[in-house]
Amino acid sequence: MMNVFDEYRAKLRTPQQAVSIVKSGDWVDYTTNVGFPALCDAALADRREELTDVKIRGNLIFGPLRTVESDPAREHFTYNSWHCSGYERRLCDRGLCSYIPMVFRNLAWYYREFLTVNVAMMSVAPMDKHGYFNLSCAAGVGRAILEKADVVILEVNESLPVVYGGFGESVHISEADFVVEGAHGALPQLPVPAPTPEDEAIAAHIVKHIGDGATLQLGIGGMPNAVGSLIAKSDLKDLGMHTELCGDAYLDLYEAGKLTNRRKSFQRGKGVAGIILGTQRLYDWVDRNPGVVVEPLEFINDPAVIARNDRMISINSCVSADLYGQVGAESAGLRHISGTGGQLDYLTGAAMSRGGAAFICMTSSFVTQTGERRSRIVPHFCGDIVTDPRSQAYFIVTEYGAVNLAGASAWERAERLISIAHPDFRDELVAAARKQNIWRASAKR
């Protein structure tokens, strides 16, 4: 029987040799974030003139995608994303990325039941003595994609941390068709932005609703992570982590002595995540850390699993909300921004949790590139993609307050949302609510 190191050597290929398996018309998967196989992508881009209609899927990739950048006409490579990073959003603006609607808990189901994966390429941590490669920060989605693929190419990235898992965090050499080695640069960095005064006000409104021993989910984006970092400065203690994305805010909470996971009602003592993305200090923290585990998103984003955590607090951001309580978190009008991700998963699961609550945050207004101030609370959506339906609305938060829409009628929602809108827009929102027949004549302005 061949030992694992002999098998490794037998499957070792250059990037160019490995990607030679890709044929015109194939579906190719790159998985997510730091699982992006940069060497294989560059080698595949070099084959541009040999190939047509190669469809590539990925998400939260920070680029550059050589295949995409080499083919602005999309004649050879068509890139599709499950959830857009800032880089992928700019590709969307250029017509070089197509969004695939989904909620993250369903991703593995889509692959198993409906999708074709001819070739899967994924960066992994170096193989251990038992023949296992760690899926590292991309374990939340990697395993299901690899299992569906006709051909599996593992690209060894020496910079990836090894992150322990409950399950689904590794792949064995026997499951790989080819292994690729080569030098990689530093991992992508996604630092938490410095909190703005609005972030601080939003955090203060949320902290009032969080008790000691709560378990936190912080969504993708700058605001939830900034709010998490500000929670680290609060008086709260013994907080837990159960989250789709683990960013630097959780490290801030840990270093402040707030994140202990000791009082979690489910998976006590473990901070649980599906995807890890932040700075090098975060990657160093999760590396071989028994206190942090990664698990597939089909499990940790399942609302029933989320709800097993008592006092589950979900904190996510959005682009806008309308007076009916609909929330848009993935587009600005028809311009694509990010994706549904796990926001709806955690909104649902936190609402089901005993003592839990879900918060959707936004600044009350924003300033356009031309200097015009606009309200994020609008009378009604017109072209914006709805991420969270009004039937599941819970807490909406701006720097002017936090209002609970659960169980509220149309006029109550209008009153409460207008109360946390930017003052410059409240009168016109009242006028719009009257026109839309959702304003009480007796309501105070």
Short mmCIF file of C-alpha atoms in Angstrom, two decimals, residues 23 27 59 96 100-101 107 113 120 122 171 238 243 251 338 340 342 376 392 417 427:
data_model
loop_
_atom_site.label_atom_id
_atom_site.label_comp_id
_atom_site.label_asym_id
_atom_site.label_seq_id
_atom_site.Cartn_x
_atom_site.Cartn_y
_atom_site.Cartn_z
CA LYS A 23 -11.88 21.79 -20.96
CA TRP A 27 -17.66 24.49 -14.56
CA ASN A 59 -17.13 34.11 -3.39
CA LEU A 96 -17.22 40.89 -15.24
CA ILE A 100 -25.74 33.85 -7.80
CA PRO A 101 -28.62 34.40 -5.34
CA LEU A 107 -24.95 26.31 -0.48
CA GLU A 113 -28.45 18.35 -5.70
CA ALA A 120 -12.58 22.19 -8.05
CA MET A 122 -8.76 25.11 -3.55
CA VAL A 171 -9.54 16.62 2.94
CA ASP A 238 -18.49 35.82 29.23
CA THR A 243 -20.88 33.06 13.52
CA LEU A 251 -10.03 38.81 18.59
CA SER A 338 -22.63 41.98 -1.76
CA THR A 340 -27.70 37.65 1.06
CA GLY A 342 -26.08 34.38 6.15
CA ARG A 376 -31.12 55.13 4.01
CA GLN A 392 -39.19 38.79 9.59
CA LEU A 417 -38.54 53.85 11.42
CA ASP A 427 -40.93 65.33 7.28
#
